XYZ file of C-alpha atoms in Angstrom:
256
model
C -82.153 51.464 79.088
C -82.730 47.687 79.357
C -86.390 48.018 79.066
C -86.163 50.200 76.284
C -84.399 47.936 74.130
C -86.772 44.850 74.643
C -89.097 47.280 74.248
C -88.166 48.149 70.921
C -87.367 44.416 69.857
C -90.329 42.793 70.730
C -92.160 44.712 72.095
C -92.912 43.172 75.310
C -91.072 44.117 79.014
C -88.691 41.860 80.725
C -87.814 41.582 84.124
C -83.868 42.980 84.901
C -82.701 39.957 86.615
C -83.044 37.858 83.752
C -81.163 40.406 81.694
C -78.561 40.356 84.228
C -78.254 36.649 84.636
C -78.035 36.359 81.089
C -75.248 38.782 81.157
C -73.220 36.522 83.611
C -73.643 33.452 81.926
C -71.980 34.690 78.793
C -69.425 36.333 80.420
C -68.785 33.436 82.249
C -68.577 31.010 79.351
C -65.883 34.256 77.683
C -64.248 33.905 80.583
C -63.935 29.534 80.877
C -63.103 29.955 76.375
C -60.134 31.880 77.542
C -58.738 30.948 80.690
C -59.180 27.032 80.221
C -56.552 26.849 77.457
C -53.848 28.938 79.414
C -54.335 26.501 82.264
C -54.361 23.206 79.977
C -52.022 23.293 77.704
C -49.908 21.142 75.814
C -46.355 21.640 76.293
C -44.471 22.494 72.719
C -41.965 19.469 71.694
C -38.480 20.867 72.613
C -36.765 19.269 69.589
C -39.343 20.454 67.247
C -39.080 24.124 68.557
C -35.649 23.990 68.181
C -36.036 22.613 64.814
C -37.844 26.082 63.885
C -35.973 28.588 65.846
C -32.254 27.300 64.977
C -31.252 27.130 61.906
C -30.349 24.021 60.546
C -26.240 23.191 60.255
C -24.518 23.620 56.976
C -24.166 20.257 55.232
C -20.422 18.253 55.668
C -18.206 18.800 52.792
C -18.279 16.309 50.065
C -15.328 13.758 50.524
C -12.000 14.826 48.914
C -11.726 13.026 44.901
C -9.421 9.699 45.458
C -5.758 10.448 44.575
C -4.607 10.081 41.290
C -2.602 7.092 40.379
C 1.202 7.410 40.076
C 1.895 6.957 36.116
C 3.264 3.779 35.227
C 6.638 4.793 33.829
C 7.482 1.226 31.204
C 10.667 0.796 30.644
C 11.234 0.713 26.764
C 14.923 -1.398 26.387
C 16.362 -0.439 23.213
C 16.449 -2.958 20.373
C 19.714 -3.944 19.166
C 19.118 -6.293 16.350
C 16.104 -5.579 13.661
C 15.273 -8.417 11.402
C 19.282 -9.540 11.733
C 20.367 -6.422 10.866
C 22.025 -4.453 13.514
C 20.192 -1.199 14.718
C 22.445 2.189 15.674
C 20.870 2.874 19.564
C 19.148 6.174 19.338
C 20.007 7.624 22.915
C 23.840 7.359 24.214
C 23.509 5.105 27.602
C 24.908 6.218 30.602
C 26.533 3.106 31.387
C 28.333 1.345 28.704
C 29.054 -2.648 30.013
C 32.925 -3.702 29.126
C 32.543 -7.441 28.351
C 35.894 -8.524 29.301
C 37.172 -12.076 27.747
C 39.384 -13.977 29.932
C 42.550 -14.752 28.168
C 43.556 -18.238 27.077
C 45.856 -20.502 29.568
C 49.227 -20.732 27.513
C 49.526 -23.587 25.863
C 51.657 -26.079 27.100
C 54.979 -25.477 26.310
C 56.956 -28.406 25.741
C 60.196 -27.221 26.293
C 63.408 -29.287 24.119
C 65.668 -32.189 25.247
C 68.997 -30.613 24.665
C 70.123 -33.864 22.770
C 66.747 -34.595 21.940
C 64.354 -37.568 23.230
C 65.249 -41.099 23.197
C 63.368 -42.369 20.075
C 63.030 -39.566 18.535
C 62.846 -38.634 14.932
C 65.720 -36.309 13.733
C 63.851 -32.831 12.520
C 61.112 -33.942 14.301
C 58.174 -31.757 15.833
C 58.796 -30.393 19.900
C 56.081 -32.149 21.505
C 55.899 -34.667 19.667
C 54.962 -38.669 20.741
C 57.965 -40.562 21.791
C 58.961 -42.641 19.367
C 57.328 -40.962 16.401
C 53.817 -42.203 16.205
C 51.842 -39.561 15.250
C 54.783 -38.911 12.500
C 54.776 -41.949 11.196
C 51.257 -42.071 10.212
C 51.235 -41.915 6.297
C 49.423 -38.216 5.332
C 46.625 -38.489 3.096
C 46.662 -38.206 -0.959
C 46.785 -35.330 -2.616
C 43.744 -35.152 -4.774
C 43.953 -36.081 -8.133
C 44.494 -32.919 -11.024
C 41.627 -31.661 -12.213
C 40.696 -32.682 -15.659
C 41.962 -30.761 -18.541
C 39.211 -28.160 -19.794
C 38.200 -29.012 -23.074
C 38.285 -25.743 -25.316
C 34.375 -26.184 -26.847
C 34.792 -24.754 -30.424
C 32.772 -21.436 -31.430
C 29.064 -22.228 -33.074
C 28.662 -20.896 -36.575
C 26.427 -17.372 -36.336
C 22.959 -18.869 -37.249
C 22.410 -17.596 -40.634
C 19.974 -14.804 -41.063
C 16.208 -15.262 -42.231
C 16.551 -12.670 -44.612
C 18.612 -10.277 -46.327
C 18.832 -7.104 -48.133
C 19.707 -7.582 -52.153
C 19.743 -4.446 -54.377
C 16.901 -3.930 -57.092
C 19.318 -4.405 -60.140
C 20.876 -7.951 -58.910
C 17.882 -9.271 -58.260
C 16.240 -8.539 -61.779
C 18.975 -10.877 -62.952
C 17.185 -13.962 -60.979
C 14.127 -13.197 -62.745
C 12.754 -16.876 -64.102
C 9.135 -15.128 -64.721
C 8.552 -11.618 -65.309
C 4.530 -10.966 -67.164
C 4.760 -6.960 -68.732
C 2.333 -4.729 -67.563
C -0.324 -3.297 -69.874
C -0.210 -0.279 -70.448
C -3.396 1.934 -69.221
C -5.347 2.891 -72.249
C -6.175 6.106 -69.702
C -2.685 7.039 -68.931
C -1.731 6.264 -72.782
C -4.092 8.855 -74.124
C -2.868 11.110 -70.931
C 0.530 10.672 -72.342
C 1.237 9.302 -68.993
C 4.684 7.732 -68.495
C 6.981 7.403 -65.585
C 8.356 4.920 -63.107
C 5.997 2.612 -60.748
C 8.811 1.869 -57.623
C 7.481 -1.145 -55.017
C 9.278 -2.406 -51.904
C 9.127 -6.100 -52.236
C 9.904 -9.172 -50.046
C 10.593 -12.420 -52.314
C 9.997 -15.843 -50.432
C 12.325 -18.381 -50.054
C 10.611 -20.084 -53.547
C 10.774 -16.891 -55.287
C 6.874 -15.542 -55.214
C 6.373 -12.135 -54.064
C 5.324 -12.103 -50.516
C 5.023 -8.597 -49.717
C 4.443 -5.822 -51.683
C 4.128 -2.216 -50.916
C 3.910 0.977 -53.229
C 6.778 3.245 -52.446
C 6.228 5.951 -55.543
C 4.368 6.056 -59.072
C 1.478 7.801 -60.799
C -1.467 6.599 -59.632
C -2.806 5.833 -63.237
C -0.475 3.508 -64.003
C -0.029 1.913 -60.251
C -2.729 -0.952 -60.659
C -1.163 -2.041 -63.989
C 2.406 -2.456 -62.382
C 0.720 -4.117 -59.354
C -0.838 -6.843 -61.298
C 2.021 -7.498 -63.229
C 4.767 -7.657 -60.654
C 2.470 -10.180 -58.477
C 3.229 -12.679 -61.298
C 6.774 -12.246 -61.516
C 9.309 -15.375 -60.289
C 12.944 -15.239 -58.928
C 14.990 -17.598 -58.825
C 15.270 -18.596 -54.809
C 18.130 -16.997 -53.146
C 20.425 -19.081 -51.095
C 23.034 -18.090 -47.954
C 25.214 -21.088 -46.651
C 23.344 -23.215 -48.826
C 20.144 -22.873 -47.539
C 17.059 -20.300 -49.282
C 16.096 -17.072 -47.360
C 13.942 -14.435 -48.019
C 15.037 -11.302 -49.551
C 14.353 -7.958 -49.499
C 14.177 -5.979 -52.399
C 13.504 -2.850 -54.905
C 11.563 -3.437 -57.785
C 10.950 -0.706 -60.367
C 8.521 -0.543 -63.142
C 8.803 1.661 -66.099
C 6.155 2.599 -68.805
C 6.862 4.187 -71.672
C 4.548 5.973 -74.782
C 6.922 3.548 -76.985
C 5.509 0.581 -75.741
């Protein structure tokens, strides 16, 4: 069979025996490649081994959380007095302090002599220094009356700065008094009627303020020009001039 096959591959014959001993030699080095390492080997680390076969052990628990710290209870003492003014307490204490005052020693009584004291003053005070000497000390003054309140007489009312005097006296006091023209307008209109004007008169009789109370308006410039000239004779209260408030009137008339 041999000879066949190196027949086949390269065509030339071979002699068995160095088939054979080739045979050998590789079996032989199979043999060393497999047996060697059983014989030499390393021995496996005993802590690493375990390291794969055991499971490792669960982890320690974490450390409990540090106990909470006891509250801090503050004492809140109740106010009593509030900017001097005192304060009603808003919860009823449980113990209410009695602040008891110790009572005054008695005075000393200084009991009576029957018969009285040696040197003493007849009527005189129990107690009292023999002989009188705090009695006889002269008491003080009196203090001298007040002085009599003098009755301060009533001011005069200030007299007013101006009064109210109807239309008709005052056209008596009339020093100056220019007639109005008559509007050549309202004339041909045959336009008549009453102009009336609320007028204050100065203390020297001029016309100081004057304001239209009711008219035709065609004959209210004419009776405004006029009346602006006119001059009263100053009014006077206690003697002295004031102003005067008063109702002047203007009439016009077709017979004028």
């Amino acid at each position: 069979m041999f000879e066949q096959s190196m027949i086949e591959a390269s065509g030339k014959t071979r002699k068995a025996s160095t088939i054979l001993i080739s045979t050998l030699i590789q079996i032989g080095l199979i043999v060393l490649a497999v047996i060697v390492p059983m014989i030499y080997f390393e021995t496996l680390p005993g802590v690493q081994l375990t390291s794969f076969l055991v499971p490792p052990p669960p982890p320690p628990p974490p450390p409990p959380p540090p106990a909470a710290a006891p509250p801090k209870v503050v004492k809140v003492i109740p106010r009593q007095f509030d900017a001097g003014r005192l304060m009603a307490p808003k919860t009823i204490p449980k113990e209410i302090a009695v602040i008891k005052e110790d009572e005054l020693p008695p005075p000393a009584a200084a009991a009576g002599v029957v018969g009285g004291v040696p040197g003493g003053v007849p009527g005189g005070t129990m107690g009292g220094v023999i002989g009188g000497i705090i009695g006889s000390v002269p008491a003080a003054a009196p203090p001298p009356p007040p002085p009599p309140k003098v009755e301060e007489k009533p001011k005069p009312p200030a007299a007013p700065q101006r009064i109210r005097v109807g239309g008709n006296v005052q056209s008596a006091k009339l020093v100056r008094q220019p007639k109005p023209v008559y509007p050549p307008l309202a004339r041909q209109a045959r336009i008549q009627g009453t102009v009336r004007f609320s007028a204050i008169i100065g203390k020297d009789g001029t016309i100081q303020n004057l304001q239209l109370v009711s008219g035709h308006p065609l004959l209210v410039q004419s009776a405004t020009d006029a009346v602006r000239q006119w001059v009263y004779q100053p009014t006077q209260l206690n003697g002295e001039p004031v102003e005067v408030i008063t109702q002047i009137d203007v009439n016009f008339t077709l017979t004028q």
